[in-house]
Structures are given as structure tokens and as C-alpha cells.
mmCIF file of C-alpha atoms in Angstrom:
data_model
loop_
_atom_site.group_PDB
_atom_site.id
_atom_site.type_symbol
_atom_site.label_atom_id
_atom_site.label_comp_id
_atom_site.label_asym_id
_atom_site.label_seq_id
_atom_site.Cartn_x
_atom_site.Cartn_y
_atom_site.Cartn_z
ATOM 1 C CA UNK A 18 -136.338 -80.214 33.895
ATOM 2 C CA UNK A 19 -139.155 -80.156 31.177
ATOM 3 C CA UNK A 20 -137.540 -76.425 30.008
ATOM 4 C CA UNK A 21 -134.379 -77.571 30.022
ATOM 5 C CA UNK A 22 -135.175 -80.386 28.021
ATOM 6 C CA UNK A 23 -137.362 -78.041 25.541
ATOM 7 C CA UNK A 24 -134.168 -75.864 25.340
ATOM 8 C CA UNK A 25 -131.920 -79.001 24.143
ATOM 9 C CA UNK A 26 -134.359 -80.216 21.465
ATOM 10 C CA UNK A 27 -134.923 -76.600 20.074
ATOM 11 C CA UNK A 28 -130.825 -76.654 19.552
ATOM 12 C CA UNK A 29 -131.074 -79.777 18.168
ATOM 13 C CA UNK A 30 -133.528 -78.738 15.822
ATOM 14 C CA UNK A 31 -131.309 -75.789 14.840
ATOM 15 C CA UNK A 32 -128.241 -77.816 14.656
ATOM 16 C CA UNK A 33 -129.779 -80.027 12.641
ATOM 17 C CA UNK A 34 -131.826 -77.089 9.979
ATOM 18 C CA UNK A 35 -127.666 -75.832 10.099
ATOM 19 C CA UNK A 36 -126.502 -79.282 8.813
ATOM 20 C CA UNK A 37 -128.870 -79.408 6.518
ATOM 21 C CA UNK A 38 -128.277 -75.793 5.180
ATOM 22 C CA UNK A 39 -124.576 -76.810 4.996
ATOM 23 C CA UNK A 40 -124.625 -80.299 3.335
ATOM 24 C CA UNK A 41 -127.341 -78.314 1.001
ATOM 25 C CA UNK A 42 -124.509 -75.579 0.100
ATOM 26 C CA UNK A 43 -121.539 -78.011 -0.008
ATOM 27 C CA UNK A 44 -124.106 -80.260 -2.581
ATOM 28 C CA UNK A 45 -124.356 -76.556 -4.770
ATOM 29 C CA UNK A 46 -120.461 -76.059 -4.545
ATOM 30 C CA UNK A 47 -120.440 -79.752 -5.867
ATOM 31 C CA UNK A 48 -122.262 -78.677 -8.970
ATOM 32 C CA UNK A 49 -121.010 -75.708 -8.954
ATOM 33 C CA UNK A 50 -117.148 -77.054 -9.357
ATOM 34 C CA UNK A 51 -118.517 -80.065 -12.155
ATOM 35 C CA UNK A 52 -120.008 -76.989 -14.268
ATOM 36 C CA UNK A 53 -116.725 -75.252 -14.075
ATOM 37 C CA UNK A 54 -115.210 -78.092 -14.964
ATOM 38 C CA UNK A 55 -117.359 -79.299 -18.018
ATOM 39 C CA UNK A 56 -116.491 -75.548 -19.036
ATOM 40 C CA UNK A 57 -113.392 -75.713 -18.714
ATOM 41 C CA UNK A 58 -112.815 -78.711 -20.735
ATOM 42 C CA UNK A 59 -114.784 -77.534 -23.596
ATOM 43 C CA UNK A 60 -112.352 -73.888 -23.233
ATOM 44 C CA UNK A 61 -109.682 -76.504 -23.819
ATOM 45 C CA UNK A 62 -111.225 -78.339 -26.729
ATOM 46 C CA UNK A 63 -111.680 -74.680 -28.583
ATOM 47 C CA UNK A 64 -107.961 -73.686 -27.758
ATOM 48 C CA UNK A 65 -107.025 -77.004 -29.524
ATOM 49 C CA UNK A 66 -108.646 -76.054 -32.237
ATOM 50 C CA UNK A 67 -107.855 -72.193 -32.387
ATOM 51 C CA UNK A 68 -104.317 -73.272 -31.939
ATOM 52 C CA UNK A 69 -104.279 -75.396 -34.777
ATOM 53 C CA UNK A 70 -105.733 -73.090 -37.191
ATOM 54 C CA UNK A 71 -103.605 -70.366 -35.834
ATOM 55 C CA UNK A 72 -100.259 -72.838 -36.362
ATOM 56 C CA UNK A 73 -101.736 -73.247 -40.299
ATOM 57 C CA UNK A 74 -101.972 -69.427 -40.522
ATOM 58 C CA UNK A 75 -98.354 -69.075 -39.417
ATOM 59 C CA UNK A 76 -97.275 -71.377 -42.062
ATOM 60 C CA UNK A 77 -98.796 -70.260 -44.492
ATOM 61 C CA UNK A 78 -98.224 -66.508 -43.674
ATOM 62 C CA UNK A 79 -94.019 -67.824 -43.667
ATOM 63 C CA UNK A 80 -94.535 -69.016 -46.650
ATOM 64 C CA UNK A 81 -95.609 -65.928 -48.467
ATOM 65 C CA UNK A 82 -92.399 -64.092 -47.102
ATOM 66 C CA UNK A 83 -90.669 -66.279 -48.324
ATOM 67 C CA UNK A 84 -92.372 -66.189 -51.739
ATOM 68 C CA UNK A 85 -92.176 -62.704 -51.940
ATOM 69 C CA UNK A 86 -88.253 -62.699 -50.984
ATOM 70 C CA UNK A 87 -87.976 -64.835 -54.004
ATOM 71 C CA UNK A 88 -89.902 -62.623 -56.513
ATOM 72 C CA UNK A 89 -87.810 -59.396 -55.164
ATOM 73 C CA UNK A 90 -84.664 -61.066 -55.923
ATOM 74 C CA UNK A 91 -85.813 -62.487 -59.105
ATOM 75 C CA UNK A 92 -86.665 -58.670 -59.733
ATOM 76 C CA UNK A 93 -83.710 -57.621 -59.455
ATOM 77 C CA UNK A 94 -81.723 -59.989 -61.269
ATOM 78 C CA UNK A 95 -84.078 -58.718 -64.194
ATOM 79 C CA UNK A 96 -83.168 -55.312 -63.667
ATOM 80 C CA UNK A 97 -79.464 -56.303 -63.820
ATOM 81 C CA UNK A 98 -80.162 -57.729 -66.861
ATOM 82 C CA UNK A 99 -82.099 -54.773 -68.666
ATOM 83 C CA UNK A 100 -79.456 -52.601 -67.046
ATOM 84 C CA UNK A 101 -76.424 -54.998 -68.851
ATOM 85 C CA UNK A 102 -78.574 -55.105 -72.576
ATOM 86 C CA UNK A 103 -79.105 -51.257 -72.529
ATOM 87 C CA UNK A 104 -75.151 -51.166 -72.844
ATOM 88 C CA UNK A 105 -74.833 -54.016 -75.452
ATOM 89 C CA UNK A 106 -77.639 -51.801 -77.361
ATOM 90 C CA UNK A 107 -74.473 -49.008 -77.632
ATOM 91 C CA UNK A 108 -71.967 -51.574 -78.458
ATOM 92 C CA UNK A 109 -73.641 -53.517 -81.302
ATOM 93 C CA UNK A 110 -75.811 -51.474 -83.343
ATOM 94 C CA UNK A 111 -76.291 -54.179 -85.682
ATOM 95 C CA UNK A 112 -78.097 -55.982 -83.144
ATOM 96 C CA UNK A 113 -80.178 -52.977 -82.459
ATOM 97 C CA UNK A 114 -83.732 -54.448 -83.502
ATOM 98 C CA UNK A 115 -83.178 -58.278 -81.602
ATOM 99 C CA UNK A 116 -82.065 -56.540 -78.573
ATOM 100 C CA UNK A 117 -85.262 -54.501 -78.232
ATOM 101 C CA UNK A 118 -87.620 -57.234 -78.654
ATOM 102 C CA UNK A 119 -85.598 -59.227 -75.823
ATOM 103 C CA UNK A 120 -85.095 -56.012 -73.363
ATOM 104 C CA UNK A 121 -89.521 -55.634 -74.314
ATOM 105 C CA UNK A 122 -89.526 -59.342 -73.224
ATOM 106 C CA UNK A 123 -87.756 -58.607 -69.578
ATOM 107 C CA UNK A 124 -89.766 -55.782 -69.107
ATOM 108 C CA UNK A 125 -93.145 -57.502 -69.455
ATOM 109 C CA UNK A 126 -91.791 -60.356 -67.260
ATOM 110 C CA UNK A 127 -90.464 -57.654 -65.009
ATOM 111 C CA UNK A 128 -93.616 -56.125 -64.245
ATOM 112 C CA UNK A 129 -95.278 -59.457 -63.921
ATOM 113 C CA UNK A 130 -92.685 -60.002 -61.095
ATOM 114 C CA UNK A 131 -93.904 -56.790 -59.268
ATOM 115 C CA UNK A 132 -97.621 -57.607 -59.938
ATOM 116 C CA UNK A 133 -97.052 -60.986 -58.395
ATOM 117 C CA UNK A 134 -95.035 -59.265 -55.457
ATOM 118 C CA UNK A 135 -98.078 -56.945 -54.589
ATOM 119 C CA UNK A 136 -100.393 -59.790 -54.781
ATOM 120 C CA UNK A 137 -97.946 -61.424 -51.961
ATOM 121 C CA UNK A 138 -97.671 -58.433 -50.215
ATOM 122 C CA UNK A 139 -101.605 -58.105 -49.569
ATOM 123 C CA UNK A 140 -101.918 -61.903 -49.228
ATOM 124 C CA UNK A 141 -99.533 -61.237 -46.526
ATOM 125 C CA UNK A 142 -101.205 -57.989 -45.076
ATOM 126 C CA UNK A 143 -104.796 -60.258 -44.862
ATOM 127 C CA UNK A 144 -102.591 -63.051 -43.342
ATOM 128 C CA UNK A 145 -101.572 -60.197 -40.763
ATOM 129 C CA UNK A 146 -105.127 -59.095 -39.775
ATOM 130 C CA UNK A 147 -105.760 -62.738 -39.618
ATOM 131 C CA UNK A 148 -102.794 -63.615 -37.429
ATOM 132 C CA UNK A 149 -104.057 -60.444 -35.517
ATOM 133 C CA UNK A 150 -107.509 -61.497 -35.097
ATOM 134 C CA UNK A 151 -106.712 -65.123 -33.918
ATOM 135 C CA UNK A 152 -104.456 -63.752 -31.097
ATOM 136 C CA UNK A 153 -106.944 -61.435 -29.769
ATOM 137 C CA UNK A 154 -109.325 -64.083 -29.666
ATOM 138 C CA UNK A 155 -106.794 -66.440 -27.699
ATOM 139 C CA UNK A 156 -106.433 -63.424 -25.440
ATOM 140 C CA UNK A 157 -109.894 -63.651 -24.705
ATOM 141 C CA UNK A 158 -110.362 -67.206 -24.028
ATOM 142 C CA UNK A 159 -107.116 -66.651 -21.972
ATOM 143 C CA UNK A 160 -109.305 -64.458 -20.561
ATOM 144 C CA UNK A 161 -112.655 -66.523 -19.777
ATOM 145 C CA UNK A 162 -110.100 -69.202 -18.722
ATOM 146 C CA UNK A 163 -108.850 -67.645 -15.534
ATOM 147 C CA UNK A 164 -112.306 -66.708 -14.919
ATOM 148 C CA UNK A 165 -113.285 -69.943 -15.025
ATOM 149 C CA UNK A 166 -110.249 -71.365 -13.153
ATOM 150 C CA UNK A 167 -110.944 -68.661 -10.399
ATOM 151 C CA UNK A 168 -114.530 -69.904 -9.892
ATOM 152 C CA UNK A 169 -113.505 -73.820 -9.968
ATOM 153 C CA UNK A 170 -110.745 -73.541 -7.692
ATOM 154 C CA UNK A 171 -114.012 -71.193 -5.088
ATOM 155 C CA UNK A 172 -115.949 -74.646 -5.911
ATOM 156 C CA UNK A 173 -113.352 -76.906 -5.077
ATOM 157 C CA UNK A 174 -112.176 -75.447 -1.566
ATOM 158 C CA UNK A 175 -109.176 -72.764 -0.525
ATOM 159 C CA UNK A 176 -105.622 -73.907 -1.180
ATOM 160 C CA UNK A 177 -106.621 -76.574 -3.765
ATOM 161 C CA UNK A 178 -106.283 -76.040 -7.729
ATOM 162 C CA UNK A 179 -107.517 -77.390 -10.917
ATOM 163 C CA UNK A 180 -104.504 -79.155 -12.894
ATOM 164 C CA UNK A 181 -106.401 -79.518 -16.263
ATOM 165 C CA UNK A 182 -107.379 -76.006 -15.926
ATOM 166 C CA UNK A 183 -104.064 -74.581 -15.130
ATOM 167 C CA UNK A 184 -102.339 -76.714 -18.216
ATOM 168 C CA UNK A 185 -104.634 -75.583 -20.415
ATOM 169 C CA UNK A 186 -103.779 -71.602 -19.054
ATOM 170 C CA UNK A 187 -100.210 -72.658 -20.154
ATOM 171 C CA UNK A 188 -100.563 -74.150 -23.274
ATOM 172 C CA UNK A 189 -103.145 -70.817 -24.080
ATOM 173 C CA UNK A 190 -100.241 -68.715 -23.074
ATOM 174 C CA UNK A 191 -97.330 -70.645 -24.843
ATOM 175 C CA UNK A 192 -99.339 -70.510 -27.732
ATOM 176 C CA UNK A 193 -99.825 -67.143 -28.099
ATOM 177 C CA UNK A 194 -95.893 -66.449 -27.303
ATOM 178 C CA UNK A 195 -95.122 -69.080 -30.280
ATOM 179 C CA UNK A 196 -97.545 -67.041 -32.556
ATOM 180 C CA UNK A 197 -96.113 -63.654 -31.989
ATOM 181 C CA UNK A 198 -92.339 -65.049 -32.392
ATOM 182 C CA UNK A 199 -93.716 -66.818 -35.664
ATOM 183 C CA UNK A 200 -95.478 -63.268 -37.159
ATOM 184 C CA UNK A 201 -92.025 -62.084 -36.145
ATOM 185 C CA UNK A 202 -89.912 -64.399 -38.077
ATOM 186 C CA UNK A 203 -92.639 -63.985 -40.778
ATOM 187 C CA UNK A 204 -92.718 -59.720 -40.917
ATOM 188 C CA UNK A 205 -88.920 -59.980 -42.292
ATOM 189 C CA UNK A 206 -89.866 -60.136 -45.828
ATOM 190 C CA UNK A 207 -91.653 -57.236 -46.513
ATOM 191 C CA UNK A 208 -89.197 -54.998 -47.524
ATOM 192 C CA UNK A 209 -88.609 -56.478 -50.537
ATOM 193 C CA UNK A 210 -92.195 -55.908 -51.433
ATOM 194 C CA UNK A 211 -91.861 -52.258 -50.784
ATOM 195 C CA UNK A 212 -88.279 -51.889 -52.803
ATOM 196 C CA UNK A 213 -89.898 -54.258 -55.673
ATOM 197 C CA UNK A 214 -92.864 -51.354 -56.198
ATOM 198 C CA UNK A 215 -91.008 -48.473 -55.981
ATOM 199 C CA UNK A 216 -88.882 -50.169 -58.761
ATOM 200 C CA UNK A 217 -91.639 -50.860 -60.792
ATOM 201 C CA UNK A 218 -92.936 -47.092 -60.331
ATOM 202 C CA UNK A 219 -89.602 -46.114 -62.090
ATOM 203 C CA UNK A 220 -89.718 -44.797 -66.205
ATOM 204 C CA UNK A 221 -87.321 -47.214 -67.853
ATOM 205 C CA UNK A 222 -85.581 -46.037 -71.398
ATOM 206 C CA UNK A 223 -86.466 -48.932 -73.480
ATOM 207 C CA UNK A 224 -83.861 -49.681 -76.698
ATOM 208 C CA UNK A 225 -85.180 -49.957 -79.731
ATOM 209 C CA UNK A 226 -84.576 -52.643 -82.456
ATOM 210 C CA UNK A 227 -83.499 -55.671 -81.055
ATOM 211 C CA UNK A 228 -84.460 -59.447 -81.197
ATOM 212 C CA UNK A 229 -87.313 -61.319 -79.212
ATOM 213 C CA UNK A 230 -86.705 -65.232 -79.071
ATOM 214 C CA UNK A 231 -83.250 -65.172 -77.393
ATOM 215 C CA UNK A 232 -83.939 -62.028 -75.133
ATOM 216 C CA UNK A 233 -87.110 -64.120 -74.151
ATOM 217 C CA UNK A 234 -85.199 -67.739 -73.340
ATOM 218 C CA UNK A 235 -82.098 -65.835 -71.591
ATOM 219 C CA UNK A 236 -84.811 -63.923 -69.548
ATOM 220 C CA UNK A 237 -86.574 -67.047 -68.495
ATOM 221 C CA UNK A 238 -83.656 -68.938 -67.679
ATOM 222 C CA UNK A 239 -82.386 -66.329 -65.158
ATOM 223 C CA UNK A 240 -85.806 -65.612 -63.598
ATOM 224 C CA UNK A 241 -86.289 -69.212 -62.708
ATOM 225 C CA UNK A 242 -82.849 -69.385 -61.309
#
């Protein structure tokens, strides 16, 4: 009777040094899951952040194409111009001296339009690497994310998930999507840029002897339209 009895209290015992091991490891899986969690909610405060300066990249990297657009088209309308005064130069010699002065006049603005153009277009190449940059650090807190999801949904038990964790996943991944169709919509301008500078690389044939106050106003007037 007395080993019997022995027997039962040294299984006890063991049950017992199991329960404790367990409620010990379910108590670490507690913390365990909290830490993941804490991380995962400060992932989600950077995203909100990275997002938002990503979004004012965007923006601002549309509005340069759009910029530049501008300038090319204001380009050429100069170049129309030049091109149209060249020909009044053989049909009004009297005039030869004013016209001059006003086709120098369109040329300088000219070439200011295809230095501002350039400055756009590497504005717009840094706004690229920047754009570029910001996704492949989204990528890598997309990344660290699912890492962290993986290990919080090992804390929380089998079959169960983490809701903040996966909506932030989401929102990292829509973000990302909205970014590239952005630097797509953006990219459309740049070949403006390019035809603007080999225009400017052109000689020009410059007439000589012509006016500079009306050249200058006329040139003006159809560079801010």
C-alpha cells in the first residue's frame, strides 16, 4: 500500500512540476505575443509616416512633369516664332536691324526655357531616386511586418490572427501599388525634356539688324501664354 501510495505522490509531483512548466511557457507566449504587438504598432506608426512623406514626394514629383511639359511647349512656341521672324527678315529689309534685336531677344529667352527644363529634368531624376528609395524602404518594413505578424500570430495560438497587424500589411501593400501607379503617371513628361535639349544643342542662323523692344514684348506675351 505504502509503494503504491509513494508511486501516486511522485506523479503528482510530476504532474504538478508539468503544470507549472506549462503555465510558465504559456506566461512567456503571453509576453511574447504583447512584444509583437507593441512592435507591431510602432511598424504601423512608421508606415504612417513613410506613407505620408512618400504621398508629398509623389506630388511634388507630378508637379515637376507637369512643369517641365509646360516649359517644352513654351519652347517650342518660341521656336515657331524665331522660325516665322527669320522669313519676315527676307521680306522687309527695312526692318532688318529691329528684327534682329527681337529674334536676339527670343533666343536668350529660348535658352532660358531649356536651362529651366534641365533644371526640371534633374529635379525630377532626384525626385526618382527618392521615389525609389522610399519604396524599397516600404518593401522592407513590408518585410519586418510579416515577420512580425508570423511570430504574433506563434504567440497568440494556431488558427488565430492579428487584425491590426494584417491591416497594416494591407495598407503597406496598397501603398506601395499607389506609389508605383503615381511615378507612372508622373514618368510621362520626360520626353519633352529630352526633345527641349536636343533643340537647344541645335546652331541657329541668327538675322541681323532688327529691333529689340517689340521682338522682346511679342516674345513675352507668347511665352507666358
Amino acid at each position: 500500500m505504502s509503494c503504491f501510495s509513494a508511486k501516486g505522490e511522485r506523479e503528482r509531483t510530476e504532474l504538478r512540476e508539468m503544470l507549472e512548466l506549462s503555465n510558465a511557457q504559456k506566461e512567456e507566449a503571453r509576453k511574447a505575443a504583447e512584444a509583437a504587438a507593441r512592435r507591431g504598432d510602432e511598424i504601423a506608426r512608421q508606415l504612417a509616416a513613410k506613407q505620408q512623406e512618400a504621398g508629398g514626394l509623389s506630388a511634388q514629383l507630378r508637379d515637376a512633369g507637369l512643369r517641365e511639359a509646360r516649359l517644352a511647349a513654351s519652347n517650342e512656341a518660341l521656336a515657331v516664332q524665331v522660325a516665322s521672324l527669320q522669313k519676315a527678315l527676307e521680306r522687309a529689309g527695312a526692318q532688318r536691324d529691329e528684327l534682329s534685336e527681337r529674334a536676339t531677344e527670343l533666343t536668350a529667352e529660348r535658352k532660358q526655357a531649356v536651362a529651366d527644363v534641365r533644371r526640371l529634368t534633374r529635379d525630377r531624376e532626384y525626385l526618382k531616386h527618392r521615389v525609389d528609395r522610399m519604396q524599397k524602404a516600404l518593401s522592407m518594413l513590408e518585410s519586418v511586418l510579416d515577420d512580425t505578424l508570423r511570430e504574433n500570430q506563434g504567440g497568440i495560438g494556431a488558427g488565430m490572427s492579428d487584425p491590426r497587424g494584417a491591416a497594416a500589411a494591407a495598407a503597406l501593400r496598397q501603398s506601395r501599388e499607389a506609389m508605383s501607379e503615381l511615378w507612372s503617371k508622373a514618368g510621362d513628361g520626360g520626353g519633352n525634356g529630352r526633345a527641349l535639349g536636343s533643340l537647344a544643342d541645335e546652331p541657329e542662323e541668327l538675322p541681323r539688324g532688327c529691333g529689340m523692344k517689340d521682338q522682346h514684348n511679342y516674345g513675352l506675351a507668347a511665352y507666358r501664354s
